[in-house]
Coordinates of C-alpha atoms in Angstrom, one line a residue:
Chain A
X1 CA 98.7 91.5 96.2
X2 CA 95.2 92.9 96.7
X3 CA 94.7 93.9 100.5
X4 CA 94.2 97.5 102.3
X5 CA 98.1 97.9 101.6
X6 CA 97.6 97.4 98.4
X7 CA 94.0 100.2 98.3
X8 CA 96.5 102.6 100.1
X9 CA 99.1 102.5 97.4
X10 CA 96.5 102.1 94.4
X11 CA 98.4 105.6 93.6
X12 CA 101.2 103.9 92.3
X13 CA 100.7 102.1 89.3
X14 CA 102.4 98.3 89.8
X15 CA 102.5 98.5 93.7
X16 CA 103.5 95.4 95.0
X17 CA 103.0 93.4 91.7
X18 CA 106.9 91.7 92.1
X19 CA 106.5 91.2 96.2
X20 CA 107.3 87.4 96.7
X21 CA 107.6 86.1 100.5
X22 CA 110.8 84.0 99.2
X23 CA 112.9 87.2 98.3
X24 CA 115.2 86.7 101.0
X25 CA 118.8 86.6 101.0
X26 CA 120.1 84.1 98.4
X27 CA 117.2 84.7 96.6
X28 CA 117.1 85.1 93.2
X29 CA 120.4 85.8 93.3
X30 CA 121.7 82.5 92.2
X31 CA 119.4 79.5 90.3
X32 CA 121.1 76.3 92.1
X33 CA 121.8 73.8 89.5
X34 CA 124.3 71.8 91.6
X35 CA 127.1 72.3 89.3
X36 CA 129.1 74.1 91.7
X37 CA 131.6 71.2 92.7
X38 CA 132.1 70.7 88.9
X39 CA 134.2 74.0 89.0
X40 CA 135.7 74.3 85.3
X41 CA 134.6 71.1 83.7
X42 CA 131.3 73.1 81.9
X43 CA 131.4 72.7 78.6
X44 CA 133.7 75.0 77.3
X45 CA 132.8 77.8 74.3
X46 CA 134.8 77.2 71.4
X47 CA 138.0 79.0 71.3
X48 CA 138.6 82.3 70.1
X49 CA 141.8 82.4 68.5
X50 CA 144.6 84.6 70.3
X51 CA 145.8 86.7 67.4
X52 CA 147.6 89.8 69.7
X53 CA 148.9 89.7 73.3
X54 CA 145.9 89.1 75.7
X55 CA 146.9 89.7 79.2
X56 CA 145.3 87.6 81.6
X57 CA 145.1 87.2 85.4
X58 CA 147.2 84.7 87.1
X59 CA 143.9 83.5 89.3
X60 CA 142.7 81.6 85.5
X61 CA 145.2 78.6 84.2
X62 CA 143.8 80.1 80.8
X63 CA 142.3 83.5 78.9
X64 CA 138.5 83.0 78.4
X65 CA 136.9 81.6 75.4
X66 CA 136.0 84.9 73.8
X67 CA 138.1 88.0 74.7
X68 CA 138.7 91.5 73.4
X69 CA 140.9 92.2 71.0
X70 CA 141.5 96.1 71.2
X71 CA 144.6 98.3 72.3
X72 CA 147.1 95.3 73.1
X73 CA 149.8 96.4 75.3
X74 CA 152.3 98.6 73.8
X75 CA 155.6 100.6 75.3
X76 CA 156.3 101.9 78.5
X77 CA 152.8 101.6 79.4
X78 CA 152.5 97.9 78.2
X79 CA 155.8 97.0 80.0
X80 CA 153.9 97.8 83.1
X81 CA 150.7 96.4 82.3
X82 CA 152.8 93.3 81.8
X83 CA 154.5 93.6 85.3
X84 CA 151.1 94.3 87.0
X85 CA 150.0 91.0 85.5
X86 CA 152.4 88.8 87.6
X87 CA 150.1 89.7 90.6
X88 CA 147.0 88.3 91.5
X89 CA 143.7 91.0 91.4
X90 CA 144.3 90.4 95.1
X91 CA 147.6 92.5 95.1
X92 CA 147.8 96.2 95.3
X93 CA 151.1 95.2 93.0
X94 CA 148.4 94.2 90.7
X95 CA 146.7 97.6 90.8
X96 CA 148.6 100.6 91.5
X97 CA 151.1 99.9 88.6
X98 CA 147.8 99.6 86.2
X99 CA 146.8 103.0 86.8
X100 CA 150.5 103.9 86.8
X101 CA 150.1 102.5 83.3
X102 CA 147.4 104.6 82.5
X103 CA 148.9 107.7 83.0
X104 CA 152.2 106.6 81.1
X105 CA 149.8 106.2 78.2
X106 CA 148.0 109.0 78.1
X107 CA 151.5 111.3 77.4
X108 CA 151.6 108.0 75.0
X109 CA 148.7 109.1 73.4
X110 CA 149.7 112.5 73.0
X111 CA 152.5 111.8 71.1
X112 CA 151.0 108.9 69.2
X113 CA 148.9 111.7 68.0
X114 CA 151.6 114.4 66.9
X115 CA 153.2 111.4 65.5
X116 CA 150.6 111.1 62.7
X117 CA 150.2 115.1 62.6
X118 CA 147.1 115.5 64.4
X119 CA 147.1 118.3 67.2
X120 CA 144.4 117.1 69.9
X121 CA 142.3 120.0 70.3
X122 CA 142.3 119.6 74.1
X123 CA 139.5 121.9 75.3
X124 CA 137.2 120.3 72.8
X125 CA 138.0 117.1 74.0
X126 CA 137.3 118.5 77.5
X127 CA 133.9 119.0 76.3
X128 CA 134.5 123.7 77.1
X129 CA 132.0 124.2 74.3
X130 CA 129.3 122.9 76.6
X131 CA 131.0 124.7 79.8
X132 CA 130.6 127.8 78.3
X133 CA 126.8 127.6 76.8
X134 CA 125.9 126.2 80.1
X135 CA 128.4 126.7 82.8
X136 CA 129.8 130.2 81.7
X137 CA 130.2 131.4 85.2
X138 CA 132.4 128.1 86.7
X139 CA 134.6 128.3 83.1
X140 CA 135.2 131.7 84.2
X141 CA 135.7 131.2 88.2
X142 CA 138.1 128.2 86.7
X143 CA 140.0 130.1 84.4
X144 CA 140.4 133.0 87.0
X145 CA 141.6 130.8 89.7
X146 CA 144.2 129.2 87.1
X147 CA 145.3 132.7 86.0
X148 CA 146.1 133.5 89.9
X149 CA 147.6 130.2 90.9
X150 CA 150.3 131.0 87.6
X151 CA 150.7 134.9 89.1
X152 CA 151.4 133.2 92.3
X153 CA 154.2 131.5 91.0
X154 CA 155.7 134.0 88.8
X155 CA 155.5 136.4 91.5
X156 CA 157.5 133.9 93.5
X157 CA 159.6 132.9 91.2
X158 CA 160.2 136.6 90.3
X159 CA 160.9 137.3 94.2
X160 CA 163.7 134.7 94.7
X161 CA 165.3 135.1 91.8
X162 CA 165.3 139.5 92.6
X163 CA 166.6 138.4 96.4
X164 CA 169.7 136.0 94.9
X165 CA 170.7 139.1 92.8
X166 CA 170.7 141.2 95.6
X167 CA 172.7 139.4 97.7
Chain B
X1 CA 133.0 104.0 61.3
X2 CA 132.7 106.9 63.6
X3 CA 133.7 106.1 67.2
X4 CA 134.1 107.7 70.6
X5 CA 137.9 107.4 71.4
X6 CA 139.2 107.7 75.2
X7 CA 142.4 110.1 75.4
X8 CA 142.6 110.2 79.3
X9 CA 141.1 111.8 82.1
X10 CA 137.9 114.0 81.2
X11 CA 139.3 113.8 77.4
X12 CA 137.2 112.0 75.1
X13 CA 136.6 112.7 71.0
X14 CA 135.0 111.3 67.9
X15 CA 137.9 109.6 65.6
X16 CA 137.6 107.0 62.5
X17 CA 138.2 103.5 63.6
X18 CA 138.0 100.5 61.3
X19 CA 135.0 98.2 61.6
X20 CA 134.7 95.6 63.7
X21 CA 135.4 91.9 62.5
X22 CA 134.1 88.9 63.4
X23 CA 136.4 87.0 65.7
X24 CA 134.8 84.4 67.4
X25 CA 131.6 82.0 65.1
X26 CA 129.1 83.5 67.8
X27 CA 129.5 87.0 67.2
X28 CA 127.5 89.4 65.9
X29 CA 128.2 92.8 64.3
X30 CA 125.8 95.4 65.1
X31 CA 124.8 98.7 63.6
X32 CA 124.2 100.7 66.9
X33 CA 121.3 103.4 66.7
X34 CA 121.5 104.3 70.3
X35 CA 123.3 103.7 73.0
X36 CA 123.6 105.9 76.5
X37 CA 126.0 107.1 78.5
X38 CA 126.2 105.6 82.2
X39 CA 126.8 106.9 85.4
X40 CA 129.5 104.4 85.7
X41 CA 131.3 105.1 82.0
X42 CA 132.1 108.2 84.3
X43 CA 134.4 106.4 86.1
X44 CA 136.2 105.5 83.2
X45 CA 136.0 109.4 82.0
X46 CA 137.4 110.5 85.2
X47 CA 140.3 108.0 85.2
X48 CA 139.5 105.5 87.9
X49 CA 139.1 102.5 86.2
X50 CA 142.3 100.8 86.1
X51 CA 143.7 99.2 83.1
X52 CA 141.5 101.6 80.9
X53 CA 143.7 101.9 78.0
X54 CA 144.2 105.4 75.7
X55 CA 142.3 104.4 72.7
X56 CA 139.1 102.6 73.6
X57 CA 135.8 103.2 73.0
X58 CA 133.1 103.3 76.1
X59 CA 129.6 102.3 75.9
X60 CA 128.0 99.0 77.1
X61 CA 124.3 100.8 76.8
X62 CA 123.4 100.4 73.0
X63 CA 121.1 98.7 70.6
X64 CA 121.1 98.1 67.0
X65 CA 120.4 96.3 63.9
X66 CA 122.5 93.3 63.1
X67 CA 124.7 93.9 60.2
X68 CA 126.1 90.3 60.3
X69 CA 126.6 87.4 61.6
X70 CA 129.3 84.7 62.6
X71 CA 128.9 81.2 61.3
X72 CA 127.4 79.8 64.9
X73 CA 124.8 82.6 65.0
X74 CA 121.5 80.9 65.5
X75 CA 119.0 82.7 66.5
X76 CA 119.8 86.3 65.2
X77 CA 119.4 87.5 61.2
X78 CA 120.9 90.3 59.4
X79 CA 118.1 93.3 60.0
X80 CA 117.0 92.4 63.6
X81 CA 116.9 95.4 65.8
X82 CA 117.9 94.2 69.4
X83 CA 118.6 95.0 72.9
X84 CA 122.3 94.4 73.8
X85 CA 122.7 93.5 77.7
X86 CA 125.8 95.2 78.7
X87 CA 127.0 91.8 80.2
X88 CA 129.0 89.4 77.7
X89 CA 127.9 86.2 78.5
X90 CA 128.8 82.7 77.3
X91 CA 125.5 81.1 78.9
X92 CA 127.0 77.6 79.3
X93 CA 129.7 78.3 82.4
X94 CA 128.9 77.4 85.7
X95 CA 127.6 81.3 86.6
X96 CA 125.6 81.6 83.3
X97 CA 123.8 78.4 84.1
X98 CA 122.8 79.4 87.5
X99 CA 121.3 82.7 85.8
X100 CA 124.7 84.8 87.5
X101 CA 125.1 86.2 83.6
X102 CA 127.0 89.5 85.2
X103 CA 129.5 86.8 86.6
X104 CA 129.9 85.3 83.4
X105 CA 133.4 83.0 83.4
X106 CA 134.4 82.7 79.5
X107 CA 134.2 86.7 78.7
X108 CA 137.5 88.4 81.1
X109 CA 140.6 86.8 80.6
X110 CA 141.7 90.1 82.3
X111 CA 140.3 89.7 86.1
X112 CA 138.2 87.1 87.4
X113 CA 136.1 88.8 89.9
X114 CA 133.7 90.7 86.8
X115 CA 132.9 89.2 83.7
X116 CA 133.2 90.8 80.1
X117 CA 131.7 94.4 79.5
X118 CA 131.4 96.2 76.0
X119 CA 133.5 99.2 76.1
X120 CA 134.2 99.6 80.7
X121 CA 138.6 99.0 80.1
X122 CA 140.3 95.8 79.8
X123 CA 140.0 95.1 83.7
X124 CA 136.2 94.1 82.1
X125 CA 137.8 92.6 79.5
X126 CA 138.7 95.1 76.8
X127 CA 135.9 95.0 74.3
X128 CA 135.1 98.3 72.1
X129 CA 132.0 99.2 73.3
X130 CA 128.9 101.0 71.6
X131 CA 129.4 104.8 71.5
X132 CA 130.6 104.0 67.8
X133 CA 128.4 103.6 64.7
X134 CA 129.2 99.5 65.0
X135 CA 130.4 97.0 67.5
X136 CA 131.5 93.6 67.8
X137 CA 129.3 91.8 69.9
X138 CA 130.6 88.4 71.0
X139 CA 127.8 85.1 72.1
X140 CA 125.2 86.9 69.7
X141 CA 123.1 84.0 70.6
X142 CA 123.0 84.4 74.5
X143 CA 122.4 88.2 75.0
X144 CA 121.1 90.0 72.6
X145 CA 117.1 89.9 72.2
X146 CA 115.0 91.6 69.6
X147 CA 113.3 94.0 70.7
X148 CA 109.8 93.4 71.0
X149 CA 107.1 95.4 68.5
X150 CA 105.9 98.4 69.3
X151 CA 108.4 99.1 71.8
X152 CA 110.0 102.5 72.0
X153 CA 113.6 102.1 70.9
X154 CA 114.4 105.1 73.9
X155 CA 112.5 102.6 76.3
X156 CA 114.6 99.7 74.7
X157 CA 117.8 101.5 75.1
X158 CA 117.4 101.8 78.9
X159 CA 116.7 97.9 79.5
X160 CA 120.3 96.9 78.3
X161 CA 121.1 98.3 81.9
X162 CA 119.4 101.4 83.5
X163 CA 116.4 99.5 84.3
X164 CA 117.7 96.1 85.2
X165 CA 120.5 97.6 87.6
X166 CA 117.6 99.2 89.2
X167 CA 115.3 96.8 89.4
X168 CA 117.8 94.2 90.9
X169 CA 118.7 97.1 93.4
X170 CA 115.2 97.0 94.5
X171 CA 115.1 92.9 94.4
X172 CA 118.4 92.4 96.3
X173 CA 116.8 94.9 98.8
X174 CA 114.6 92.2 99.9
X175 CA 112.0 94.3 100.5
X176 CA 109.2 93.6 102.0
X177 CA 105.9 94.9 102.4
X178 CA 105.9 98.2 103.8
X179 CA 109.1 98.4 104.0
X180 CA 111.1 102.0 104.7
X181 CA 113.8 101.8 101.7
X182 CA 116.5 104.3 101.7
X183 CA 118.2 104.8 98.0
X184 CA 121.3 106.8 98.1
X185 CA 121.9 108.6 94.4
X186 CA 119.5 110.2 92.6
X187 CA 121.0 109.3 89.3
X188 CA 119.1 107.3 86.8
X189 CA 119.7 104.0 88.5
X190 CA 118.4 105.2 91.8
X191 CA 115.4 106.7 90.0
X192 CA 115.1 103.3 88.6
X193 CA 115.0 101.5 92.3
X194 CA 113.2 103.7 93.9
X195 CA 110.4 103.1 91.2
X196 CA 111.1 99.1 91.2
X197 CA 111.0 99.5 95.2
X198 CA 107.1 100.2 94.8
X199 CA 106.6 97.4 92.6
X200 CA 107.8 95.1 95.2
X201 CA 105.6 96.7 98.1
X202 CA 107.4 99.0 99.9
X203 CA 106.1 101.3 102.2
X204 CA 107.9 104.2 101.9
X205 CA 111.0 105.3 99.7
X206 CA 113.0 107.9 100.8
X207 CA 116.2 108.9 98.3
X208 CA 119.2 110.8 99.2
X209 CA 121.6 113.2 96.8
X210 CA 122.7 116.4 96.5
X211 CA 121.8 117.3 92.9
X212 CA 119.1 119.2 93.4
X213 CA 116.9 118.9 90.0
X214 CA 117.5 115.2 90.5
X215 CA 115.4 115.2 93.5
X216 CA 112.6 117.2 92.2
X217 CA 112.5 114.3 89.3
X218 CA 112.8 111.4 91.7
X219 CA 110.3 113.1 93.8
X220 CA 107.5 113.1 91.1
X221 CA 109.0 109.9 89.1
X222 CA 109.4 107.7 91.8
X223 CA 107.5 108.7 93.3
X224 CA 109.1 109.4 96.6
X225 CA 110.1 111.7 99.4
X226 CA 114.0 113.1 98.3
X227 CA 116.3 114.8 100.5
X228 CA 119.7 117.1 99.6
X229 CA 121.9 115.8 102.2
X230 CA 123.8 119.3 101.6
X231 CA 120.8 120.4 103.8
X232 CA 120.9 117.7 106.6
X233 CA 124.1 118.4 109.0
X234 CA 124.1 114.6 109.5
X235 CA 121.9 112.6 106.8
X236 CA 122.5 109.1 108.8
X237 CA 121.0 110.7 112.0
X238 CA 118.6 112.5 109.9
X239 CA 117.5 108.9 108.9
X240 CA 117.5 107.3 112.1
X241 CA 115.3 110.0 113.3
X242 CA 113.2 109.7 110.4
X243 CA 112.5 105.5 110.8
X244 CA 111.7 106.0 114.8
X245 CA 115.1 106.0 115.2
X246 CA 115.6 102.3 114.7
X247 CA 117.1 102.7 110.6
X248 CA 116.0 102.1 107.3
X249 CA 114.7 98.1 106.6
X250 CA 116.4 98.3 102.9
X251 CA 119.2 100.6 102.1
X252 CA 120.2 101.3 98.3
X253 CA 123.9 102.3 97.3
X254 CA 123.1 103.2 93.8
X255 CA 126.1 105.7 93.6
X256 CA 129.1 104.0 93.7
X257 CA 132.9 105.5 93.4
X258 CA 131.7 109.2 92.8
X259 CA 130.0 109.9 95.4
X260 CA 130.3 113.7 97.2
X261 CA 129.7 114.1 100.6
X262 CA 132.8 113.6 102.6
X263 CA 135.8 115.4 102.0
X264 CA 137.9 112.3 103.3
X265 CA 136.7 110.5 100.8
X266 CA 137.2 112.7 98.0
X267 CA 140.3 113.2 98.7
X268 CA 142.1 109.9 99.4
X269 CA 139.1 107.6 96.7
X270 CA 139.3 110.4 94.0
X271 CA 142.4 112.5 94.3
X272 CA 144.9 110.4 95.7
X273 CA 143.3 107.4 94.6
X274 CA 144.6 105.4 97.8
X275 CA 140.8 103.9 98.4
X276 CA 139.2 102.3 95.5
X277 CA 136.5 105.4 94.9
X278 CA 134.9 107.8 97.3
X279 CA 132.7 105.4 99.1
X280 CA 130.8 107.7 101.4
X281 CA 126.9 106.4 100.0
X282 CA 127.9 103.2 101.2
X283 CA 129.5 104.4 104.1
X284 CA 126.0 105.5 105.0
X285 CA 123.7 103.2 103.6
X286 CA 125.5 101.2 105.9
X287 CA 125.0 103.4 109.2
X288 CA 121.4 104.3 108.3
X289 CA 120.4 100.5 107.7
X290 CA 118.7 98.9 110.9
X291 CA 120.0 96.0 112.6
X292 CA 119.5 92.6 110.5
X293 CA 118.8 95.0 107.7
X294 CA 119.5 94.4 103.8
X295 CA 122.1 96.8 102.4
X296 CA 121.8 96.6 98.5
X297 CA 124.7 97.8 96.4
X298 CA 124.8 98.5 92.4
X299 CA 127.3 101.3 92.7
X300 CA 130.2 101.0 91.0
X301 CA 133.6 100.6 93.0
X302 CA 137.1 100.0 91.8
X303 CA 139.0 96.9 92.6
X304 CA 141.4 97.4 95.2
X305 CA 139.7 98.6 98.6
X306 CA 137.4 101.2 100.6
X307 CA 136.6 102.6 103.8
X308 CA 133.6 101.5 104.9
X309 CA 132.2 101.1 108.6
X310 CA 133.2 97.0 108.4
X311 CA 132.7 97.0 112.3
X312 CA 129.3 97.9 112.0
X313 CA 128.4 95.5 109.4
X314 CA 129.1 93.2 111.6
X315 CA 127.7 94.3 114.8
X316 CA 124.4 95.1 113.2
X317 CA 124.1 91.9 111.8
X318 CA 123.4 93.2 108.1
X319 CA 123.1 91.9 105.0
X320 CA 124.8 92.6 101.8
X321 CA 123.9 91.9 98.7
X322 CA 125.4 92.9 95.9
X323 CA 125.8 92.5 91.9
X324 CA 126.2 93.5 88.5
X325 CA 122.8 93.1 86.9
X326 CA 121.9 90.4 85.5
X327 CA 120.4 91.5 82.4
X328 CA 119.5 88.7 80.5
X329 CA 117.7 86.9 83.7
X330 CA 115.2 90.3 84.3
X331 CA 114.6 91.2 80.7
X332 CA 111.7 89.5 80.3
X333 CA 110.1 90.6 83.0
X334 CA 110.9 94.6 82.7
X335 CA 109.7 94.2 79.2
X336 CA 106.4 93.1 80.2
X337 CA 106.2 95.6 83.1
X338 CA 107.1 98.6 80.5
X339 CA 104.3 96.9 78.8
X340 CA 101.5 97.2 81.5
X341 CA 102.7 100.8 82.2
X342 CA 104.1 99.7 85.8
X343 CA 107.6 101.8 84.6
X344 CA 108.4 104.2 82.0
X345 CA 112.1 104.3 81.3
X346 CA 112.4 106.9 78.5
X347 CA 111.1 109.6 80.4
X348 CA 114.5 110.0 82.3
X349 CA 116.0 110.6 79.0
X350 CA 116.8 114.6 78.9
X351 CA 119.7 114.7 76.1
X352 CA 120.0 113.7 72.5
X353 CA 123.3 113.9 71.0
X354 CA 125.0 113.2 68.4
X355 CA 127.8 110.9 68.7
X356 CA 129.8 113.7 66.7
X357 CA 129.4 115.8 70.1
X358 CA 130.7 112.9 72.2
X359 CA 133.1 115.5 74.1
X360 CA 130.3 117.6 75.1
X361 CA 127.8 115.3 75.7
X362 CA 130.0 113.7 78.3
X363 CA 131.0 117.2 80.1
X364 CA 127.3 118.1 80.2
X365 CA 126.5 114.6 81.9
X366 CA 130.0 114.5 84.7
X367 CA 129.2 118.3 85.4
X368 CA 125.4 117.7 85.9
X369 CA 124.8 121.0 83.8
X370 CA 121.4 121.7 81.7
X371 CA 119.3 119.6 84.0
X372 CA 120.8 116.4 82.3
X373 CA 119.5 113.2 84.2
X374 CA 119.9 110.9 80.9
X375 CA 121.8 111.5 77.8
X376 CA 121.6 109.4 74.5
X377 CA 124.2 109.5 71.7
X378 CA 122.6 108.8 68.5
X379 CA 125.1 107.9 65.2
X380 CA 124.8 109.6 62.3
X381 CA 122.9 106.6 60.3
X382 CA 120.4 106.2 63.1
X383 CA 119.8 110.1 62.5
X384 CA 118.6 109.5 58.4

């Protein structure tokens, strides 16, 4: 594009270099071949083959030619993936159970791990050796306003439990 | 192999896992010597992905050398070092052909509205992705491209998705010469667009966070004016006021389900979790746009729902465009314009780590500490 927009830029290396008049909406979004009405009759990859349970959504007859393979569902958690997987992607139902799911597994996780004898160090995996070298001041602040909230409700705690007594 | 293993919420760790098999005669196995971590594998780190399992490994920024090679592997050897777009793509569905490779068909059995993605949760179709030493990369034949001599492997790293999600930001913005184009999120994708908004002749970019050493980079990288909306009581009317109060022509969400700004949002997209995300950039991209304007959106959002000013979508007449990049389409093109100078992705690379110090790496990148725009874990055997 060479034209006094183009001097006033000539700052910025590239100005203008990609500007096509036909970038409108719809373009270059999509290359129309055509094919659209042929829906799923491409030419399908070859199949990969389902060796563990492959959820898939009830909006595809099928799974897709190539899939993952890792973390297939498994106990509490996988029950509910499972369930979720009767809904369509349209469906809260769909959803909110999923990340139900997610949270089961995570406890899931935890004792997966003390299971094989491994105690997760938790604050490395919360990445506090980097909070402290560079955030020593919020690590601090956080810890502060954890240590108070726990006061809080010991002091409570401590209160009710001295009123029953009394009365 | 060494591999970055999800435990939940902002808990992540190095563990051993087996290596990867070939499943499928078009994949690829591939000895990863970088690969990033994305703005949007912090959606998965903070939990808000569904259907992200305790286990997997994140990642869909990474190159590497192929180690080997299914029996339908054509056109890649053993020893080719190559870009890996972080879209799976079969390349012979109905979306491939028409050059939709993010939409791709025959790579999610798990949802249909988003093809497969190395390492983003099974709702992307629950591949391992590359913050491990190797991965399994399936249709080794349709994605993957070697990277070109001479290049910079830390300029290579960034074209598997930083630059192209950018780019298409700029591109599905329409823009048009002197155009006013408003990117929200000063993160390394809105960096990215407001750079690619030059190259396609706009006339002035403005870019909106709250981070403020992301702004000073923006400012000089972009380059571009950059505003802390921290500082602006009201950054839509700040905008309006700003584009003779008629609104931006082009309006960038390049934030996605993160985003700070509005304690309604926070709370019911990122506490609660009863919206899919906080979707405040959005929210405003759409009130700052003028009427029969283009509002562009590569932020990341969950699948269920959001708040967001519907009405006014309508009312103004706008335009949305929106998509996951599609990598495979722009590469050749962003290659050549890293080439002629026209972008320089590797400078927005502030962090090398090693994958060892996964944990950290990702605390230091959620928490915006140390300056970090960009960090790159690097395996051990890309470190010898």
């Amino acid at each position: 594009m060479e034209n006094n927009q183009s001097i006033k830029y000539n700052h910025i290396k590239g100005w203008g270099v990609d500007a096509d008049p036909r970038n409108e909406p719809t373009y270059p979004m999509k290359r129309y071949t055509g094919d659209d009405h042929r829906r799923l009759n491409w030419e399908r990859p070859l199949q990969q083959l389902e060796a563990v349970e492959v959820l898939h959504s009830n909006e595809r007859p099928a799974i897709s030619a190539v899939f993952g393979t890792t973390l297939p569902p498994a106990g509490l958690s996988g029950a509910i993936r499972r369930y979720a997987f009767k809904y369509s992607e349209s469906s809260f139902n769909h959803w909110l159970p999923l990340l139900l799911a997610d949270r089961i597994n995570v406890v899931e996780g935890l004792f997966d791990d003390l299971k094989r004898g491994y105690i997760p160090n938790v604050l490395a995996e919360k990445g506090w050796k980097s909070a402290w070298k560079y955030d020593r001041k919020g690590v601090v602040k956080k810890l502060a306003m954890r240590a108070a909230a726990v006061s809080f409700i010991v002091a409570a705690w401590w209160i009710m439990n001295h009123k029953k007594k009394r009365l | 192999m060494l591999a970055m293993n999800y435990r939940g919420p902002r808990r992540v760790r190095v563990d051993h896992k087996p290596y990867p098999e070939i499943l499928h005669p078009g994949d690829a196995i591939i000895r990863v010597t970088r690969s990033c971590i994305c703005g949007s594998d912090l959606h998965l780190y903070h939990g808000m992905v569904p259907d992200t399992r305790v286990g997997s490994t994140f990642g869909h920024e990474f190159i590497g050398i192929v180690e080997e090679t299914g029996p339908g592997v054509q056109k890649l050897k053993k020893g080719d070092h190559v870009i890996v777009p972080f879209n799976i793509a079969c390349g012979t569905c109905a979306f491939c052909k028409q050059e939709l490779y993010g939409n791709c068909h025959e790579s999610n059995p798990e949802a249909t509205a988003v093809g497969g993605i190395f390492g983003y949760s099974h709702t992307a179709g629950g591949y391992d992705g590359g913050q491990a030493e190797y991965v399994r990369v399936p249709y080794a034949d349709v994605g993957p491209l070697v990277i070109p001599t001479g290049m910079d492997p830390d300029d290579a790293v960034l074209l598997t998705d930083v630059v192209p999600t950018g780019y298409q930001a700029a591109e599905m913005g329409g823009i048009k010469e002197g155009d006013t184009v408003v990117i929200f999120g000063a993160g390394p994708v809105g960096i990215m667009a407001a750079r690619c908004a030059w190259l396609f002749g706009a006339g002035r970019v403005i870019i909106i966070d709250h981070v403020e050493y992301r702004l000073e980079f923006a400012r000089n990288y972009g380059p571009c004016e950059a505003y802390n909306f921290r500082s602006l009581e009201d950054p839509v009317l700040f905008l309006k006021k700003e584009t003779g109060w008629l609104g931006a022509d082009v309006c960038i969400d390049a934030v996605g389900a993160d985003a700070a700004g509005s304690a309604l949002h926070t709370i019911t997209g990122k506490k609660l979790m009863i919206q899919a995300g906080a979707a405040i950039a959005l929210h405003w991209a759409i009130n700052s746009v003028k009427k029969g304007g283009i509002v562009s959106i590569v932020g990341v959002y969950g699948p269920t729902g959001n708040l967001i000013p519907i009405g006014n979508v309508v009312n103004k007449g706008i335009t949305i465009r929106a998509n996951q990049a599609s990598v495979k389409r722009l590469l050749p093109r962003l290659i050549k314009h890293i080439q002629d100078g026209y972008i320089d992705p590797k400078a927005m690379i502030t962090h090398r780590v090693p994958l060892e110090e996964v944990a950290d790496a990702y605390h230091i990148f959620s928490a915006k500490l140390n300056n970090c725009i960009k960090p790159v874990l690097i395996p051990p055997s890309a470190r010898n």
